Every structure is written in structure tokens, then in C-alpha cells.
PDB file of C-alpha atoms and ligand atoms in Angstrom:
ATOM      1  CA  UNK L 717    -200.844  22.387 212.352  1.00 54.00           C
ATOM      2  CA  UNK L 718    -202.902  25.525 212.189  1.00 63.00           C
ATOM      3  CA  UNK L 719    -205.187  26.669 209.417  1.00 58.00           C
ATOM      4  CA  UNK L 720    -202.677  29.185 208.079  1.00 58.00           C
ATOM      5  CA  UNK L 721    -199.997  26.516 207.677  1.00 57.00           C
ATOM      6  CA  UNK L 722    -202.359  24.226 205.783  1.00 52.00           C
ATOM      7  CA  UNK L 723    -203.169  27.040 203.345  1.00 50.00           C
ATOM      8  CA  UNK L 724    -199.448  27.726 202.938  1.00 51.00           C
ATOM      9  CA  UNK L 725    -198.739  24.074 202.120  1.00 50.00           C
ATOM     10  CA  UNK L 726    -201.536  24.073 199.573  1.00 49.00           C
ATOM     11  CA  UNK L 727    -200.097  27.153 197.885  1.00 52.00           C
ATOM     12  CA  UNK L 728    -196.506  25.970 197.853  1.00 52.00           C
ATOM     13  CA  UNK L 729    -196.180  22.360 196.828  1.00 52.00           C
ATOM     14  CA  UNK L 730    -192.764  21.256 197.987  1.00 51.00           C
ATOM     15  CA  UNK L 731    -191.347  18.466 195.830  1.00 55.00           C
ATOM     16  CA  UNK L 732    -190.019  15.454 197.717  1.00 51.00           C
ATOM     17  CA  UNK L 733    -186.569  15.921 196.158  1.00 63.00           C
ATOM     18  CA  UNK L 734    -185.972  19.415 197.505  1.00 86.00           C
ATOM     19  CA  UNK L 735    -182.350  19.591 198.645  1.00 94.00           C
ATOM     20  CA  UNK L 736    -180.927  21.405 201.647  1.00 96.00           C
ATOM     21  CA  UNK L 737    -177.495  22.935 201.048  1.00 96.00           C
ATOM     22  CA  UNK L 738    -174.983  23.968 203.696  1.00 96.00           C
ATOM     23  CA  UNK L 739    -173.083  27.228 203.322  1.00 96.00           C
ATOM     24  CA  UNK L 740    -170.999  29.714 205.244  1.00 96.00           C
ATOM     25  CA  UNK L 741    -171.103  33.491 205.068  1.00 97.00           C
ATOM     26  CA  UNK L 742    -169.073  34.524 201.983  1.00 97.00           C
ATOM     27  CA  UNK L 743    -169.591  31.220 200.103  1.00 96.00           C
ATOM     28  CA  UNK L 744    -170.625  30.849 196.477  1.00 96.00           C
ATOM     29  CA  UNK L 745    -173.038  27.948 196.008  1.00 96.00           C
ATOM     30  CA  UNK L 746    -173.323  26.001 192.764  1.00 95.00           C
ATOM     31  CA  UNK L 747    -176.837  24.559 192.766  1.00 95.00           C
ATOM     32  CA  UNK L 748    -177.947  22.111 190.035  1.00 95.00           C
ATOM     33  CA  UNK L 749    -181.441  22.903 188.740  1.00 95.00           C
ATOM     34  CA  UNK L 750    -183.998  20.419 190.119  1.00 94.00           C
ATOM     35  CA  UNK L 751    -186.391  21.238 187.251  1.00 93.00           C
ATOM     36  CA  UNK L 752    -185.986  21.751 183.500  1.00 89.00           C
ATOM     37  CA  UNK L 753    -187.864  23.779 180.910  1.00 87.00           C
ATOM     38  CA  UNK L 754    -187.930  27.172 179.265  1.00 90.00           C
ATOM     39  CA  UNK L 755    -187.496  30.403 181.218  1.00 94.00           C
ATOM     40  CA  UNK L 756    -185.640  28.684 184.019  1.00 96.00           C
ATOM     41  CA  UNK L 757    -185.261  31.170 186.825  1.00 96.00           C
ATOM     42  CA  UNK L 758    -183.840  31.030 190.340  1.00 97.00           C
ATOM     43  CA  UNK L 759    -184.337  33.340 193.300  1.00 97.00           C
ATOM     44  CA  UNK L 760    -182.697  33.434 196.708  1.00 98.00           C
ATOM     45  CA  UNK L 761    -182.171  36.226 199.238  1.00 97.00           C
ATOM     46  CA  UNK L 762    -184.789  38.262 197.286  1.00 96.00           C
ATOM     47  CA  UNK L 763    -182.592  38.340 194.180  1.00 96.00           C
ATOM     48  CA  UNK L 764    -182.303  36.507 190.881  1.00 97.00           C
ATOM     49  CA  UNK L 765    -179.084  34.561 190.268  1.00 98.00           C
ATOM     50  CA  UNK L 766    -177.380  33.580 187.002  1.00 97.00           C
ATOM     51  CA  UNK L 767    -177.772  30.046 185.665  1.00 97.00           C
ATOM     52  CA  UNK L 768    -175.023  28.454 183.563  1.00 95.00           C
ATOM     53  CA  UNK L 769    -174.965  25.253 181.543  1.00 94.00           C
ATOM     54  CA  UNK L 770    -172.144  22.824 182.231  1.00 92.00           C
ATOM     55  CA  UNK L 771    -171.916  19.245 180.916  1.00 90.00           C
ATOM     56  CA  UNK L 772    -175.593  19.412 179.924  1.00 92.00           C
ATOM     57  CA  UNK L 773    -176.706  20.452 183.424  1.00 94.00           C
ATOM     58  CA  UNK L 774    -178.124  23.853 184.415  1.00 95.00           C
ATOM     59  CA  UNK L 775    -176.360  25.184 187.494  1.00 95.00           C
ATOM     60  CA  UNK L 776    -177.166  28.360 189.429  1.00 96.00           C
ATOM     61  CA  UNK L 777    -174.422  30.356 191.118  1.00 97.00           C
ATOM     62  CA  UNK L 778    -175.629  31.966 194.339  1.00 97.00           C
ATOM     63  CA  UNK L 779    -173.520  34.315 196.449  1.00 97.00           C
ATOM     64  CA  UNK L 780    -173.922  34.272 200.235  1.00 97.00           C
ATOM     65  CA  UNK L 781    -173.207  37.794 201.450  1.00 97.00           C
ATOM     66  CA  UNK L 782    -170.623  38.015 204.213  1.00 96.00           C
ATOM     67  CA  UNK L 783    -173.229  39.647 206.443  1.00 96.00           C
ATOM     68  CA  UNK L 784    -176.075  37.158 205.846  1.00 97.00           C
ATOM     69  CA  UNK L 785    -177.635  36.241 209.204  1.00 98.00           C
ATOM     70  CA  UNK L 786    -177.166  32.551 210.023  1.00 98.00           C
ATOM     71  CA  UNK L 787    -180.542  30.924 209.246  1.00 98.00           C
ATOM     72  CA  UNK L 788    -182.297  28.730 206.671  1.00 97.00           C
ATOM     73  CA  UNK L 789    -183.236  30.430 203.390  1.00 97.00           C
ATOM     74  CA  UNK L 790    -185.247  29.298 200.369  1.00 96.00           C
ATOM     75  CA  UNK L 791    -183.939  28.825 196.840  1.00 97.00           C
ATOM     76  CA  UNK L 792    -186.959  29.119 194.563  1.00 96.00           C
ATOM     77  CA  UNK L 793    -186.910  27.668 191.070  1.00 96.00           C
ATOM     78  CA  UNK L 794    -189.462  28.351 188.368  1.00 95.00           C
ATOM     79  CA  UNK L 795    -189.701  27.490 184.694  1.00 94.00           C
ATOM     80  CA  UNK L 796    -192.296  27.596 181.947  1.00 91.00           C
ATOM     81  CA  UNK L 797    -194.853  30.289 181.243  1.00 86.00           C
ATOM     82  CA  UNK L 798    -198.205  31.474 182.558  1.00 81.00           C
ATOM     83  CA  UNK L 799    -200.003  28.481 181.014  1.00 85.00           C
ATOM     84  CA  UNK L 800    -197.737  25.903 182.618  1.00 88.00           C
ATOM     85  CA  UNK L 801    -195.390  26.717 185.461  1.00 90.00           C
ATOM     86  CA  UNK L 802    -193.015  24.305 187.168  1.00 91.00           C
ATOM     87  CA  UNK L 803    -191.727  25.144 190.606  1.00 92.00           C
ATOM     88  CA  UNK L 804    -189.234  23.682 193.015  1.00 93.00           C
ATOM     89  CA  UNK L 805    -187.850  24.719 196.322  1.00 94.00           C
ATOM     90  CA  UNK L 806    -184.369  24.028 197.689  1.00 96.00           C
ATOM     91  CA  UNK L 807    -183.012  25.341 200.958  1.00 96.00           C
ATOM     92  CA  UNK L 808    -179.717  26.691 202.151  1.00 97.00           C
ATOM     93  CA  UNK L 809    -178.613  26.649 205.776  1.00 97.00           C
ATOM     94  CA  UNK L 810    -176.198  29.535 206.266  1.00 98.00           C
ATOM     95  CA  UNK L 811    -173.698  29.177 209.122  1.00 97.00           C
ATOM     96  CA  UNK L 812    -171.541  31.865 210.646  1.00 95.00           C
ATOM     97  CA  UNK L 813    -168.127  32.000 208.954  1.00 91.00           C
ATOM     98  CA  UNK L 814    -165.019  31.069 210.929  1.00 91.00           C
ATOM     99  CA  UNK L 815    -163.075  34.229 210.334  1.00 92.00           C
ATOM    100  CA  UNK L 816    -159.792  35.467 211.786  1.00 92.00           C
ATOM    101  CA  UNK L 817    -160.077  37.918 214.679  1.00 92.00           C
ATOM    102  CA  UNK L 818    -157.205  40.159 215.764  1.00 87.00           C
ATOM    103  CA  UNK L 819    -156.794  42.962 218.256  1.00 89.00           C
ATOM    104  CA  UNK L 820    -154.320  45.788 217.864  1.00 82.00           C
ATOM    105  CA  UNK L 821    -153.598  48.850 219.956  1.00 84.00           C
ATOM    106  CA  UNK L 822    -152.397  52.066 218.340  1.00 81.00           C
ATOM    107  CA  UNK L 823    -151.967  55.678 219.459  1.00 79.00           C
ATOM    108  CA  UNK L 824    -155.289  57.497 219.361  1.00 73.00           C
ATOM    109  CA  UNK L 825    -154.222  59.925 216.622  1.00 67.00           C
ATOM    110  CA  UNK L 826    -153.311  56.979 214.392  1.00 64.00           C
ATOM    111  CA  UNK L 827    -156.698  55.296 214.791  1.00 67.00           C
ATOM    112  CA  UNK L 828    -158.912  58.157 213.633  1.00 76.00           C
ATOM    113  CA  UNK L 829    -159.167  60.255 210.474  1.00 84.00           C
ATOM    114  CA  UNK L 830    -159.601  64.015 210.118  1.00 89.00           C
ATOM    115  CA  UNK L 831    -162.696  65.524 208.502  1.00 91.00           C
ATOM    116  CA  UNK L 832    -161.066  65.875 205.095  1.00 92.00           C
ATOM    117  CA  UNK L 833    -159.949  62.244 205.086  1.00 91.00           C
ATOM    118  CA  UNK L 834    -163.415  61.031 206.074  1.00 93.00           C
ATOM    119  CA  UNK L 835    -164.914  63.010 203.162  1.00 94.00           C
ATOM    120  CA  UNK L 836    -162.443  61.436 200.741  1.00 94.00           C
ATOM    121  CA  UNK L 837    -163.103  57.936 202.101  1.00 94.00           C
ATOM    122  CA  UNK L 838    -166.870  58.456 201.625  1.00 95.00           C
ATOM    123  CA  UNK L 839    -166.426  59.707 198.049  1.00 96.00           C
ATOM    124  CA  UNK L 840    -164.167  56.722 197.290  1.00 96.00           C
ATOM    125  CA  UNK L 841    -166.753  54.288 198.679  1.00 95.00           C
ATOM    126  CA  UNK L 842    -169.468  55.918 196.566  1.00 96.00           C
ATOM    127  CA  UNK L 843    -167.351  55.513 193.406  1.00 96.00           C
ATOM    128  CA  UNK L 844    -166.798  51.802 194.150  1.00 95.00           C
ATOM    129  CA  UNK L 845    -170.501  51.310 194.888  1.00 94.00           C
ATOM    130  CA  UNK L 846    -171.354  52.918 191.557  1.00 95.00           C
ATOM    131  CA  UNK L 847    -169.017  50.491 189.783  1.00 94.00           C
ATOM    132  CA  UNK L 848    -170.745  47.537 191.498  1.00 92.00           C
ATOM    133  CA  UNK L 849    -174.070  48.711 190.138  1.00 91.00           C
ATOM    134  CA  UNK L 850    -172.886  49.310 186.562  1.00 93.00           C
ATOM    135  CA  UNK L 851    -174.440  46.733 184.241  1.00 92.00           C
ATOM    136  CA  UNK L 852    -171.910  45.082 181.937  1.00 95.00           C
ATOM    137  CA  UNK L 853    -172.941  43.438 178.717  1.00 94.00           C
ATOM    138  CA  UNK L 854    -170.568  40.485 179.031  1.00 95.00           C
ATOM    139  CA  UNK L 855    -171.511  36.879 179.626  1.00 93.00           C
ATOM    140  CA  UNK L 856    -168.980  34.294 180.719  1.00 95.00           C
ATOM    141  CA  UNK L 857    -170.297  30.811 179.946  1.00 94.00           C
ATOM    142  CA  UNK L 858    -168.915  29.524 183.290  1.00 95.00           C
ATOM    143  CA  UNK L 859    -167.506  32.327 185.476  1.00 96.00           C
ATOM    144  CA  UNK L 860    -164.833  30.315 187.313  1.00 95.00           C
ATOM    145  CA  UNK L 861    -161.836  32.557 187.994  1.00 97.00           C
ATOM    146  CA  UNK L 862    -158.065  32.160 187.929  1.00 96.00           C
ATOM    147  CA  UNK L 863    -155.791  33.825 190.506  1.00 96.00           C
ATOM    148  CA  UNK L 864    -154.928  37.448 189.571  1.00 98.00           C
ATOM    149  CA  UNK L 865    -151.487  36.984 191.183  1.00 97.00           C
ATOM    150  CA  UNK L 866    -149.848  34.130 193.017  1.00 93.00           C
ATOM    151  CA  UNK L 867    -148.473  34.704 196.493  1.00 93.00           C
ATOM    152  CA  UNK L 868    -149.073  34.169 200.179  1.00 94.00           C
ATOM    153  CA  UNK L 869    -152.451  35.211 201.604  1.00 95.00           C
ATOM    154  CA  UNK L 870    -151.433  37.775 204.216  1.00 94.00           C
ATOM    155  CA  UNK L 871    -154.948  38.748 205.332  1.00 94.00           C
ATOM    156  CA  UNK L 872    -157.814  36.321 204.723  1.00 95.00           C
ATOM    157  CA  UNK L 873    -161.332  37.212 203.659  1.00 96.00           C
ATOM    158  CA  UNK L 874    -163.577  38.685 206.383  1.00 95.00           C
ATOM    159  CA  UNK L 875    -160.756  38.962 208.926  1.00 94.00           C
ATOM    160  CA  UNK L 876    -162.081  41.101 211.750  1.00 91.00           C
ATOM    161  CA  UNK L 877    -159.780  43.664 213.333  1.00 87.00           C
ATOM    162  CA  UNK L 878    -160.372  45.462 216.584  1.00 90.00           C
ATOM    163  CA  UNK L 879    -158.401  48.698 216.908  1.00 86.00           C
ATOM    164  CA  UNK L 880    -158.204  49.879 220.516  1.00 88.00           C
ATOM    165  CA  UNK L 881    -161.192  47.636 221.225  1.00 88.00           C
ATOM    166  CA  UNK L 882    -163.372  49.040 218.408  1.00 88.00           C
ATOM    167  CA  UNK L 883    -164.507  46.682 215.633  1.00 87.00           C
ATOM    168  CA  UNK L 884    -163.475  47.763 212.135  1.00 86.00           C
ATOM    169  CA  UNK L 885    -165.348  46.620 209.024  1.00 87.00           C
ATOM    170  CA  UNK L 886    -164.541  42.998 208.237  1.00 92.00           C
ATOM    171  CA  UNK L 887    -161.900  42.593 205.514  1.00 93.00           C
ATOM    172  CA  UNK L 888    -163.834  42.740 202.246  1.00 93.00           C
ATOM    173  CA  UNK L 889    -161.412  40.671 200.174  1.00 96.00           C
ATOM    174  CA  UNK L 890    -158.180  38.691 200.169  1.00 96.00           C
ATOM    175  CA  UNK L 891    -154.733  40.238 200.587  1.00 96.00           C
ATOM    176  CA  UNK L 892    -152.124  38.445 198.525  1.00 97.00           C
ATOM    177  CA  UNK L 893    -148.520  39.401 199.313  1.00 97.00           C
ATOM    178  CA  UNK L 894    -146.358  39.761 196.184  1.00 97.00           C
ATOM    179  CA  UNK L 895    -143.419  42.007 195.205  1.00 97.00           C
ATOM    180  CA  UNK L 896    -144.057  45.476 193.752  1.00 98.00           C
ATOM    181  CA  UNK L 897    -144.307  45.224 189.968  1.00 98.00           C
ATOM    182  CA  UNK L 898    -145.795  41.690 189.915  1.00 98.00           C
ATOM    183  CA  UNK L 899    -148.247  41.581 186.970  1.00 98.00           C
ATOM    184  CA  UNK L 900    -151.939  41.450 187.941  1.00 98.00           C
ATOM    185  CA  UNK L 901    -154.037  39.350 185.548  1.00 98.00           C
ATOM    186  CA  UNK L 902    -157.779  39.465 184.864  1.00 98.00           C
ATOM    187  CA  UNK L 903    -159.252  36.386 186.615  1.00 98.00           C
ATOM    188  CA  UNK L 904    -162.108  36.307 184.095  1.00 97.00           C
ATOM    189  CA  UNK L 905    -163.075  38.211 180.931  1.00 98.00           C
ATOM    190  CA  UNK L 906    -164.505  41.622 181.757  1.00 98.00           C
ATOM    191  CA  UNK L 907    -164.728  45.342 181.177  1.00 98.00           C
ATOM    192  CA  UNK L 908    -162.724  47.938 183.111  1.00 98.00           C
ATOM    193  CA  UNK L 909    -165.247  50.065 185.017  1.00 98.00           C
ATOM    194  CA  UNK L 910    -163.093  52.225 187.251  1.00 98.00           C
ATOM    195  CA  UNK L 911    -159.484  53.374 187.591  1.00 98.00           C
ATOM    196  CA  UNK L 912    -158.991  55.731 190.531  1.00 98.00           C
ATOM    197  CA  UNK L 913    -156.615  56.963 193.185  1.00 97.00           C
ATOM    198  CA  UNK L 914    -158.147  56.511 196.614  1.00 96.00           C
ATOM    199  CA  UNK L 915    -157.279  57.532 200.157  1.00 94.00           C
ATOM    200  CA  UNK L 916    -157.270  54.078 201.764  1.00 93.00           C
ATOM    201  CA  UNK L 917    -157.233  51.790 198.719  1.00 95.00           C
ATOM    202  CA  UNK L 918    -154.523  53.673 196.837  1.00 97.00           C
ATOM    203  CA  UNK L 919    -154.607  53.018 193.102  1.00 98.00           C
ATOM    204  CA  UNK L 920    -157.689  50.924 192.451  1.00 98.00           C
ATOM    205  CA  UNK L 921    -159.224  49.140 189.476  1.00 98.00           C
ATOM    206  CA  UNK L 922    -162.756  47.696 189.270  1.00 98.00           C
ATOM    207  CA  UNK L 923    -163.678  45.205 186.536  1.00 98.00           C
ATOM    208  CA  UNK L 924    -167.220  44.133 185.608  1.00 98.00           C
ATOM    209  CA  UNK L 925    -167.618  40.536 184.419  1.00 98.00           C
ATOM    210  CA  UNK L 926    -171.358  40.524 183.678  1.00 97.00           C
ATOM    211  CA  UNK L 927    -174.108  38.653 185.581  1.00 96.00           C
ATOM    212  CA  UNK L 928    -173.610  40.975 188.558  1.00 96.00           C
ATOM    213  CA  UNK L 929    -169.971  39.914 189.116  1.00 97.00           C
ATOM    214  CA  UNK L 930    -167.482  42.718 189.832  1.00 98.00           C
ATOM    215  CA  UNK L 931    -163.879  42.422 191.010  1.00 98.00           C
ATOM    216  CA  UNK L 932    -161.801  45.111 192.722  1.00 98.00           C
ATOM    217  CA  UNK L 933    -158.003  45.459 193.015  1.00 98.00           C
ATOM    218  CA  UNK L 934    -156.357  47.907 195.426  1.00 98.00           C
ATOM    219  CA  UNK L 935    -152.903  49.296 196.404  1.00 97.00           C
ATOM    220  CA  UNK L 936    -151.706  48.934 192.793  1.00 98.00           C
ATOM    221  CA  UNK L 937    -148.372  50.355 191.677  1.00 98.00           C
ATOM    222  CA  UNK L 938    -149.264  50.924 188.036  1.00 97.00           C
ATOM    223  CA  UNK L 939    -152.392  50.530 185.890  1.00 98.00           C
ATOM    224  CA  UNK L 940    -152.113  49.582 182.204  1.00 98.00           C
ATOM    225  CA  UNK L 941    -155.780  50.024 181.230  1.00 98.00           C
ATOM    226  CA  UNK L 942    -158.524  52.665 181.220  1.00 98.00           C
ATOM    227  CA  UNK L 943    -162.276  52.508 181.836  1.00 97.00           C
ATOM    228  CA  UNK L 944    -164.081  50.850 178.927  1.00 97.00           C
ATOM    229  CA  UNK L 945    -161.207  48.524 178.017  1.00 98.00           C
ATOM    230  CA  UNK L 946    -162.181  44.885 177.480  1.00 98.00           C
ATOM    231  CA  UNK L 947    -160.013  42.193 179.054  1.00 98.00           C
ATOM    232  CA  UNK L 948    -159.779  38.477 178.425  1.00 98.00           C
ATOM    233  CA  UNK L 949    -159.045  36.001 181.205  1.00 97.00           C
ATOM    234  CA  UNK L 950    -155.297  36.188 181.951  1.00 97.00           C
ATOM    235  CA  UNK L 951    -154.720  39.661 180.442  1.00 98.00           C
ATOM    236  CA  UNK L 952    -152.270  41.740 182.509  1.00 98.00           C
ATOM    237  CA  UNK L 953    -153.885  45.043 183.509  1.00 98.00           C
ATOM    238  CA  UNK L 954    -151.835  46.346 186.459  1.00 98.00           C
ATOM    239  CA  UNK L 955    -148.855  45.851 188.768  1.00 98.00           C
ATOM    240  CA  UNK L 956    -148.884  44.986 192.477  1.00 98.00           C
ATOM    241  CA  UNK L 957    -147.902  47.918 194.706  1.00 98.00           C
ATOM    242  CA  UNK L 958    -148.296  49.421 198.152  1.00 97.00           C
ATOM    243  CA  UNK L 959    -150.227  52.638 197.445  1.00 97.00           C
ATOM    244  CA  UNK L 960    -152.798  54.065 199.865  1.00 95.00           C
ATOM    245  CA  UNK L 961    -152.979  52.680 203.407  1.00 91.00           C
ATOM    246  CA  UNK L 962    -150.746  49.680 203.071  1.00 90.00           C
ATOM    247  CA  UNK L 963    -147.918  48.292 205.165  1.00 89.00           C
ATOM    248  CA  UNK L 964    -146.165  46.479 202.303  1.00 95.00           C
ATOM    249  CA  UNK L 965    -146.614  45.399 198.694  1.00 97.00           C
ATOM    250  CA  UNK L 966    -149.704  43.224 198.275  1.00 97.00           C
ATOM    251  CA  UNK L 967    -152.806  42.914 196.148  1.00 98.00           C
ATOM    252  CA  UNK L 968    -156.152  43.471 197.820  1.00 97.00           C
ATOM    253  CA  UNK L 969    -158.641  41.472 195.755  1.00 98.00           C
ATOM    254  CA  UNK L 970    -162.396  41.765 196.341  1.00 98.00           C
ATOM    255  CA  UNK L 971    -165.365  40.101 194.614  1.00 98.00           C
ATOM    256  CA  UNK L 972    -168.916  41.432 194.615  1.00 97.00           C
ATOM    257  CA  UNK L 973    -171.636  39.131 193.266  1.00 97.00           C
ATOM    258  CA  UNK L 974    -175.162  40.561 192.812  1.00 95.00           C
ATOM    259  CA  UNK L 975    -174.614  42.805 195.827  1.00 93.00           C
ATOM    260  CA  UNK L 976    -173.056  40.025 197.926  1.00 96.00           C
ATOM    261  CA  UNK L 977    -169.495  40.361 199.240  1.00 97.00           C
ATOM    262  CA  UNK L 978    -168.085  36.882 198.754  1.00 97.00           C
ATOM    263  CA  UNK L 979    -164.741  35.212 199.352  1.00 97.00           C
ATOM    264  CA  UNK L 980    -162.780  35.464 196.057  1.00 97.00           C
ATOM    265  CA  UNK L 981    -161.470  31.929 196.739  1.00 95.00           C
ATOM    266  CA  UNK L 982    -165.003  30.633 196.242  1.00 95.00           C
ATOM    267  CA  UNK L 983    -165.091  31.998 192.680  1.00 96.00           C
ATOM    268  CA  UNK L 984    -161.950  30.148 191.604  1.00 94.00           C
ATOM    269  CA  UNK L 985    -161.763  27.172 189.253  1.00 85.00           C
ATOM    270  CA  UNK L 986    -159.738  25.513 191.978  1.00 66.00           C
ATOM    271  CA  UNK L 987    -158.802  27.182 195.239  1.00 48.00           C
ATOM    272  CA  UNK L 988    -155.677  25.148 195.855  1.00 43.00           C
ATOM    273  CA  UNK L 989    -153.566  26.151 192.862  1.00 40.00           C
ATOM    274  CA  UNK L 990    -151.830  28.953 194.803  1.00 35.00           C
TER     275      UNK L 990
HETATM  276 ZN1   ZN T1617    -157.129  44.049 201.909  1.00 71.58          ZN
END
């Protein structure tokens, strides 16, 4: 042990009960607080994460971004004030996700976009990014979601497609196949942030749920709400469709959590109620 390591151990006192959690890219961890006290705060991946109280226990929700490099990361807990601070350190070992890989071959003209299309795609992405960053003054006491529609998952989260040998961006959400006109329900209370018509995504809605949680719905047939509208869990706000670049009616559902793209399934109350 070198001198530097000794100093480091003196500065950071690691409690004996520190826990190591296992996670995959795209997971959402629920981590019980190892310490109590006022001003309880948790940090991981250089961000703060929301803490909720359930059955008398404080539990942090931490999103593991799809693109997090497999490695071990710290979860730092603090509570108290300047006069008396409590600290604890948990760890999370992030593994590479086991995601679907597929290869397709298409005619060259079908695999690329013209200049105008690329400009539209960029503007669309900027609008979605802006929605992700919009603070929403809503607080769900336990942000477990319900399915927005029920159907077959036609493309799983993070599926990786290669078109003519070139990797496309991994699939940023879940595709749920359902007939055109199927009602789409808010999976959690929230505020409508964006209603737009986009080149690839077709008719799209973004909803902010507070605590850095935003959900996105694409390829919609019809939208029944406007930006600013407040929704309760289960409220119908749109219809499934096949607008934009889509090969058949389905709902593309994405979840963004404090900047992390996570698998929507990992935000559900139960992921086997499909
Ligand atoms: Zn999709």
C-alpha cells in the first residue's frame, strides 16, 4: 500500500456494511439508504438521484445509462450538516447489457438521408433534448410506472441494428406493437412538455414526471393533449399509430432519467403484467 492510498483511506472512511450492487446497462437500481438523518443525499455517476420513502425506508432510484462503460462505480451517501456529517459508500458493478443484434441489407439510397432530412432530424433531436432538460415541478411519491399500452414487444430496448454493415444508434426505447387507435395512457402523473411532428419519430409526445424523469412516445396516430396539460397516472393522452419512419402500428416508448437512457421495463411497478 503506498502513501497516497493510506491518505485516501484516511479521508474516506468506508463503513463495513457498504454494499456492492450488480447492474446492467439500462437498469434502474433501487438502493436502500445505509444511513439516516436530515439532508439525506445520494450521488452516483457525478449526479444526484432522487430518494423516496417507502414502508418507512428511504430508497434512492439510480438510472444506469445505456452507454455506461462496464466498471465499478461509487454510490456516495451523505446526511446531516456542516457540524455533523454522516457518510456511506456503496458500489455498483455495471455489466454490459445483453442486447439484441440484427443485421439488415438495404439498397444504398434507402439507407441514407438527403441534406434536408438530416437537418430535420437534427432539429427534432434538439427539441427532444430540450424537453429532457425542462424542469417539472411534479413529485411522484414512488415513481413506479404502469404500461402505457399492452401489446407484444416488437423491438426490445437497446437492440442494435447494423444496416449494410454500419452500426445504427441502439434502440432508445421499447416498441410495443398494438393496433392503430389503441389508447396510450400516462404511465405516471406528469406534465406534457412537447407535442410535435417529426421526420423519423412521426407524431411525438414528451411528458415530464419530475425528479428528472421524462417519457417519450413516438409514431402516434392522434394526440389528445397540448403542452402544459397535467396528466394523472392512467389518463389517455394519445392513440397508437404508424406515423414517421415506421413499418406498422406500434408505440415507441422511451424513458430518460436524469440524463440516463434506461429500459422503460425497469421503471415499471411490475414488468411481467404485459
Ligand atoms: Zn422504437
